[in-house]
Short mmCIF file of C-alpha atoms and ligand atoms in Angstrom, two decimals:
data_model
loop_
_atom_site.label_atom_id
_atom_site.label_comp_id
_atom_site.label_asym_id
_atom_site.label_seq_id
_atom_site.Cartn_x
_atom_site.Cartn_y
_atom_site.Cartn_z
CA MET F 1 3.77 14.22 5.55
CA GLU F 2 5.97 16.97 4.45
CA ASN F 3 5.42 20.22 3.06
CA ILE F 4 2.26 20.52 5.30
CA ALA F 5 3.27 22.19 8.62
CA ASN F 6 2.88 25.78 8.87
CA LYS F 7 0.78 26.39 5.68
CA VAL F 8 -2.07 28.34 5.89
CA ALA F 9 -5.28 26.55 4.25
CA VAL F 10 -8.45 28.39 3.55
CA ILE F 11 -11.48 26.00 3.46
CA THR F 12 -14.60 26.69 1.81
CA GLY F 13 -17.47 24.48 2.85
CA ALA F 14 -15.55 23.88 6.02
CA SER F 15 -18.91 23.32 8.29
CA SER F 16 -19.46 19.76 7.48
CA GLY F 17 -18.20 17.22 5.20
CA LEU F 18 -15.14 17.20 3.20
CA GLY F 19 -14.07 20.19 4.36
CA ALA F 20 -14.51 19.60 8.18
CA GLU F 21 -12.31 16.21 7.70
CA THR F 22 -9.83 17.79 5.65
CA ALA F 23 -9.49 20.65 8.30
CA ARG F 24 -8.79 18.23 10.77
CA HIS F 25 -6.15 16.32 8.70
CA LEU F 26 -4.46 19.74 8.27
CA VAL F 27 -3.99 20.60 11.48
CA GLU F 28 -2.81 17.08 12.77
CA ALA F 29 -0.18 17.49 10.31
CA GLY F 30 0.80 21.32 11.55
CA ALA F 31 -1.02 23.62 9.49
CA LYS F 32 -3.16 26.58 10.34
CA VAL F 33 -6.71 26.44 8.62
CA ALA F 34 -9.18 29.24 7.82
CA LEU F 35 -12.61 27.57 7.89
CA GLY F 36 -15.66 29.26 5.93
CA ALA F 37 -19.21 28.46 5.63
CA ARG F 38 -22.43 29.90 6.32
CA ARG F 39 -23.15 27.81 9.64
CA LEU F 40 -21.16 29.47 11.97
CA ASP F 41 -22.18 27.58 15.14
CA ARG F 42 -20.80 24.58 13.07
CA LEU F 43 -17.19 26.26 12.18
CA GLU F 44 -16.94 27.73 15.53
CA ALA F 45 -17.30 23.85 17.01
CA LEU F 46 -14.77 22.92 14.70
CA ALA F 47 -12.27 25.61 15.45
CA ARG F 48 -12.43 24.86 19.49
CA GLU F 49 -11.70 21.28 18.50
CA LEU F 50 -8.80 22.04 16.55
CA GLY F 51 -7.71 24.79 18.85
CA SER F 52 -7.69 28.89 18.53
CA ASP F 53 -4.06 29.05 17.59
CA ASN F 54 -4.41 26.65 14.70
CA ALA F 55 -7.91 27.90 13.47
CA THR F 56 -9.97 30.78 12.38
CA VAL F 57 -13.61 30.94 11.32
CA PHE F 58 -15.83 33.17 8.77
CA LYS F 59 -19.07 33.37 8.00
CA VAL F 60 -19.18 33.17 4.04
CA ASP F 61 -21.89 32.47 1.36
CA VAL F 62 -19.73 31.75 -1.39
CA SER F 63 -22.24 32.80 -3.90
CA GLU F 64 -21.23 36.71 -3.20
CA ARG F 65 -18.14 37.57 -4.46
CA GLU F 66 -17.42 40.32 -1.84
CA GLN F 67 -18.06 37.94 1.18
CA VAL F 68 -15.32 35.21 -0.42
CA GLN F 69 -13.15 38.09 -0.70
CA ALA F 70 -13.67 39.17 2.69
CA PHE F 71 -12.72 35.66 3.82
CA VAL F 72 -9.43 35.46 2.31
CA ASP F 73 -8.67 38.60 3.48
CA HIS F 74 -9.46 37.64 6.79
CA ALA F 75 -7.03 34.34 6.73
CA VAL F 76 -4.13 36.72 5.54
CA ALA F 77 -5.41 38.65 8.44
CA THR F 78 -5.26 36.28 10.68
CA PHE F 79 -2.09 34.30 9.75
CA GLY F 80 0.07 36.63 7.64
CA ARG F 81 -0.59 34.91 4.39
CA ILE F 82 -2.31 32.23 2.46
CA ASP F 83 -0.85 28.81 0.86
CA VAL F 84 -3.69 27.11 -0.26
CA MET F 85 -7.20 27.62 -1.31
CA ILE F 86 -9.58 24.79 -0.98
CA ASN F 87 -12.59 25.77 -3.01
CA ASN F 88 -14.50 22.88 -1.74
CA ALA F 89 -18.20 24.14 -0.99
CA GLY F 90 -20.91 22.66 -2.93
CA VAL F 91 -24.72 21.61 -3.26
CA MET F 92 -26.02 18.69 -5.40
CA PRO F 93 -29.59 19.65 -6.03
CA LEU F 94 -29.95 16.47 -8.47
CA ALA F 95 -33.34 16.16 -10.24
CA PRO F 96 -34.59 15.96 -13.81
CA LEU F 97 -34.76 19.12 -16.02
CA GLU F 98 -38.07 18.47 -16.32
CA LEU F 99 -38.98 19.46 -12.85
CA LEU F 100 -38.16 22.89 -13.59
CA ALA F 101 -36.40 23.70 -10.35
CA PHE F 102 -35.01 26.68 -11.50
CA ASP F 103 -34.03 28.14 -8.20
CA ASP F 104 -32.09 24.85 -7.41
CA TRP F 105 -30.39 25.57 -10.89
CA ASN F 106 -29.36 29.16 -10.12
CA GLN F 107 -28.14 28.01 -6.51
CA CYS F 108 -25.94 25.07 -8.09
CA ILE F 109 -24.37 27.44 -10.59
CA ASP F 110 -23.66 30.41 -7.78
CA VAL F 111 -22.41 27.92 -5.30
CA ASN F 112 -20.47 25.45 -7.23
CA VAL F 113 -19.08 27.67 -10.01
CA LYS F 114 -19.49 31.14 -9.14
CA GLY F 115 -18.28 30.02 -5.46
CA VAL F 116 -15.09 28.33 -7.00
CA LEU F 117 -14.41 31.41 -9.46
CA TRP F 118 -14.88 34.02 -6.54
CA GLY F 119 -12.18 31.98 -4.62
CA ILE F 120 -9.90 31.80 -7.18
CA GLY F 121 -10.37 35.47 -7.70
CA ALA F 122 -9.59 36.33 -3.91
CA ALA F 123 -6.97 34.23 -3.55
CA LEU F 124 -5.11 34.57 -6.96
CA PRO F 125 -3.33 37.98 -6.24
CA HIS F 126 -1.77 36.67 -2.88
CA PHE F 127 -0.46 33.52 -4.93
CA LYS F 128 1.01 36.07 -7.49
CA ALA F 129 2.66 38.18 -5.26
CA GLN F 130 4.58 35.30 -2.96
CA LYS F 131 5.25 33.34 -6.25
CA SER F 132 3.64 30.83 -4.48
CA GLY F 133 0.44 28.63 -3.64
CA GLN F 134 -1.80 25.94 -4.42
CA PHE F 135 -5.38 25.78 -5.47
CA ILE F 136 -7.28 22.58 -4.80
CA ASN F 137 -10.66 22.96 -6.64
CA VAL F 138 -13.43 20.32 -5.85
CA SER F 139 -14.96 18.45 -8.78
CA SER F 140 -16.42 15.19 -8.67
CA VAL F 141 -17.16 11.86 -10.41
CA ALA F 142 -19.91 13.79 -11.69
CA GLY F 143 -17.62 16.05 -13.30
CA HIS F 144 -16.40 12.93 -15.57
CA ARG F 145 -19.81 11.80 -16.31
CA VAL F 146 -23.56 12.57 -16.53
CA GLY F 147 -26.66 10.29 -15.72
CA PRO F 148 -30.31 11.50 -15.54
CA GLY F 149 -30.98 13.74 -13.15
CA GLY F 150 -27.16 14.98 -12.96
CA ALA F 151 -27.75 17.52 -15.57
CA ILE F 152 -27.04 21.22 -13.72
CA TYR F 153 -24.77 19.20 -11.24
CA SER F 154 -22.59 17.42 -13.52
CA ALA F 155 -22.27 21.00 -15.61
CA THR F 156 -20.74 22.65 -12.52
CA LYS F 157 -18.58 19.81 -11.81
CA TYR F 158 -17.07 19.78 -15.56
CA ALA F 159 -16.80 23.75 -15.29
CA VAL F 160 -14.67 23.28 -12.28
CA ARG F 161 -12.49 20.99 -14.29
CA VAL F 162 -11.94 23.19 -17.36
CA ILE F 163 -11.58 26.36 -15.35
CA SER F 164 -9.13 24.84 -13.24
CA GLU F 165 -7.02 23.67 -16.51
CA ALA F 166 -7.20 26.97 -18.06
CA LEU F 167 -6.13 28.52 -14.43
CA ARG F 168 -3.09 25.75 -14.29
CA GLN F 169 -2.00 26.95 -17.88
CA GLU F 170 -2.22 30.45 -17.18
CA VAL F 171 -0.44 30.63 -13.56
CA LYS F 172 2.86 29.12 -14.93
CA PRO F 173 4.85 32.06 -14.72
CA TYR F 174 3.94 32.56 -10.89
CA ASN F 175 4.79 28.93 -9.50
CA ILE F 176 1.36 28.12 -8.48
CA ARG F 177 -0.13 24.43 -8.38
CA THR F 178 -3.49 23.51 -9.18
CA THR F 179 -5.47 20.54 -8.16
CA VAL F 180 -8.82 19.06 -9.08
CA LEU F 181 -10.04 16.66 -6.57
CA SER F 182 -12.88 14.30 -8.20
CA PRO F 183 -14.63 12.37 -5.49
CA GLY F 184 -17.05 9.34 -5.87
CA ALA F 185 -19.81 8.71 -3.09
CA VAL F 186 -18.11 9.67 0.16
CA ASP F 187 -20.26 9.76 3.64
CA THR F 188 -21.17 13.60 4.20
CA GLU F 189 -24.20 15.66 4.60
CA LEU F 190 -24.38 16.12 0.58
CA PRO F 191 -27.18 13.95 -0.11
CA GLY F 192 -29.34 16.43 2.12
CA SER F 193 -29.26 18.84 -0.66
CA VAL F 194 -31.06 16.64 -3.06
CA LYS F 195 -34.67 18.40 -2.86
CA ALA F 196 -36.55 16.53 -5.58
CA GLN F 197 -38.55 13.74 -3.46
CA GLU F 198 -38.48 11.08 -5.99
CA VAL F 199 -34.62 11.35 -6.63
CA ALA F 200 -33.47 11.76 -2.76
CA GLU F 201 -34.16 8.37 -1.81
CA GLY F 202 -32.67 6.67 -4.44
CA VAL F 203 -29.66 8.71 -3.51
CA ALA F 204 -29.68 8.13 0.01
CA GLN F 205 -30.14 4.62 -0.49
CA PHE F 206 -27.11 4.56 -2.84
CA TYR F 207 -24.76 6.70 -0.25
CA ALA F 208 -25.95 4.24 2.36
CA ALA F 209 -24.77 1.47 0.39
CA THR F 210 -21.69 2.67 -1.21
CA ALA F 211 -20.25 5.81 0.29
CA ILE F 212 -16.76 5.77 2.27
CA PRO F 213 -15.59 8.01 5.13
CA ALA F 214 -14.50 11.68 4.51
CA SER F 215 -10.81 10.59 5.70
CA SER F 216 -10.52 9.36 2.13
CA PHE F 217 -10.58 12.71 0.52
CA ALA F 218 -8.61 14.54 3.00
CA ARG F 219 -5.93 12.10 2.73
CA CYS F 220 -5.71 12.94 -0.78
CA VAL F 221 -5.53 16.92 -0.22
CA LEU F 222 -2.44 16.23 2.20
CA PHE F 223 -1.19 14.27 -0.70
CA ALA F 224 -1.30 16.72 -3.30
CA MET F 225 0.00 19.36 -0.76
CA SER F 226 2.71 17.26 0.94
CA GLN F 227 4.39 16.82 -2.65
CA PRO F 228 7.59 19.02 -3.25
CA GLU F 229 6.85 22.55 -4.93
CA ASP F 230 8.12 21.45 -8.05
CA VAL F 231 5.54 18.75 -8.47
CA ASP F 232 2.16 19.72 -9.33
CA ILE F 233 -0.47 17.21 -8.81
CA ASN F 234 -3.10 18.41 -11.43
CA GLU F 235 -6.19 15.65 -10.75
CA ILE F 236 -7.24 13.26 -8.60
CA LEU F 237 -10.51 10.73 -9.09
CA PHE F 238 -11.07 8.25 -6.83
CA ARG F 239 -14.20 6.41 -5.79
CA PRO F 240 -15.23 3.73 -3.19
CA THR F 241 -13.99 0.10 -4.29
CA ARG F 242 -17.61 -0.90 -4.48
CA GLN F 243 -18.76 2.03 -6.69
CA GLU F 244 -19.53 1.08 -10.17
CA LEU F 245 -20.58 4.17 -12.45
N1 LIG K 301 -19.61 13.63 -0.90
C1 LIG K 301 -19.74 13.31 -1.69
O1 LIG K 301 -19.78 12.09 -1.93
C2 LIG K 301 -18.98 14.02 -2.96
C3 LIG K 301 -18.55 13.78 -4.48
C4 LIG K 301 -18.08 13.92 -5.27
C5 LIG K 301 -17.77 15.87 -4.67
N2 LIG K 301 -18.44 16.16 -3.65
C6 LIG K 301 -18.26 17.51 -3.57
O2 LIG K 301 -17.59 17.79 -2.31
C7 LIG K 301 -17.78 18.95 -1.96
C8 LIG K 301 -18.02 19.21 -0.38
O3 LIG K 301 -19.40 18.51 -0.37
P1 LIG K 301 -19.71 17.43 0.90
O4 LIG K 301 -19.69 15.97 0.42
O5 LIG K 301 -18.56 17.53 2.03
O6 LIG K 301 -21.09 17.64 1.46
P2 LIG K 301 -21.42 18.33 2.75
O7 LIG K 301 -21.42 17.95 3.86
O8 LIG K 301 -22.93 19.00 2.64
O9 LIG K 301 -20.71 19.84 2.78
C9 LIG K 301 -20.77 21.08 1.96
C10 LIG K 301 -20.50 22.22 2.86
O10 LIG K 301 -20.52 23.60 1.61
C11 LIG K 301 -21.21 24.44 2.31
N3 LIG K 301 -21.86 25.38 1.56
C12 LIG K 301 -23.27 24.82 0.87
N4 LIG K 301 -23.46 26.04 0.01
C13 LIG K 301 -22.70 26.95 0.43
C14 LIG K 301 -22.66 28.82 0.57
N5 LIG K 301 -23.46 29.10 -0.31
N6 LIG K 301 -21.66 29.43 0.60
C15 LIG K 301 -20.91 28.85 1.73
N7 LIG K 301 -20.83 27.46 2.00
C16 LIG K 301 -21.68 26.76 1.43
C17 LIG K 301 -21.39 23.72 3.25
O11 LIG K 301 -21.93 24.84 4.77
P3 LIG K 301 -23.11 25.33 5.21
O12 LIG K 301 -24.26 24.90 4.70
O13 LIG K 301 -22.88 26.02 6.64
O14 LIG K 301 -22.81 26.88 4.52
C18 LIG K 301 -21.02 22.62 3.85
O15 LIG K 301 -19.74 22.98 4.81
C19 LIG K 301 -18.66 19.79 -2.61
O16 LIG K 301 -18.25 20.74 -3.77
C20 LIG K 301 -19.42 18.40 -3.44
O17 LIG K 301 -20.13 18.71 -4.90
C21 LIG K 301 -18.92 15.51 -2.89
#
């Protein structure tokens, strides 16, 4: 893998699933990682696994702008720069609108949309100043299609794609790359964020029958990062081979 060693990647949602697995692959390829999420114990265990020279941790709730700024500032203070901002933290509270799960609607928008915006806002000044950098924003197959129960989650994941495309066009003068990664079903803790009982069982069964390992996602991140700096991989959509919709 070219163009990954010694890069500094900031990863939100690094305490489990896709973020944690990506951190492992990046360190294996010689990168440094700043790991952020709310569950500090999980981050610390991962950092021990990766080695203290390679990883630093920061407790962050991505729905809070000041916390995301502090996370990015911590990464810069620790490693001297950042090269990649992986806006990955997310929740998936699938439920029909008629359940009126207003708190879940709020949380989903705050984490999946505002969390990505706060990550962009915190990293962009650094990328502009150094005239290089890469955003990797995590959308979903749900950012390409919507079904019953998916209104809010899909809306947030469509939003990630819209925000990323405008960002892509705006940052041309600064030599910044923008990638949107849209996975299908991948085996992580994400189905656990489905709270509606009538939906959770079906989602769990679907994941058990369909999901592929998180390494599938990590390999896509490394592919996008490893391209020469004049190649900007803008969007990757992938599914388990056995996933229909
Ligand atoms: N797995 C899939 O099938 C799939 C498919 C398409 C897209 N995605 C997207 O992939 C991303 C990662 O999800 P995953 O599959 O790896 O699920 P996961 O195992 O549940 O991981 C979600 C991560 O987000 C973090 N997070 C949640 N709320 C947060 C908050 N308020 N502040 C900071 N961190 C927060 C969690 O950490 P803490 O709880 O410790 O804060 C955790 O590290 C999400 O954006 C998800 O929508 C996943």
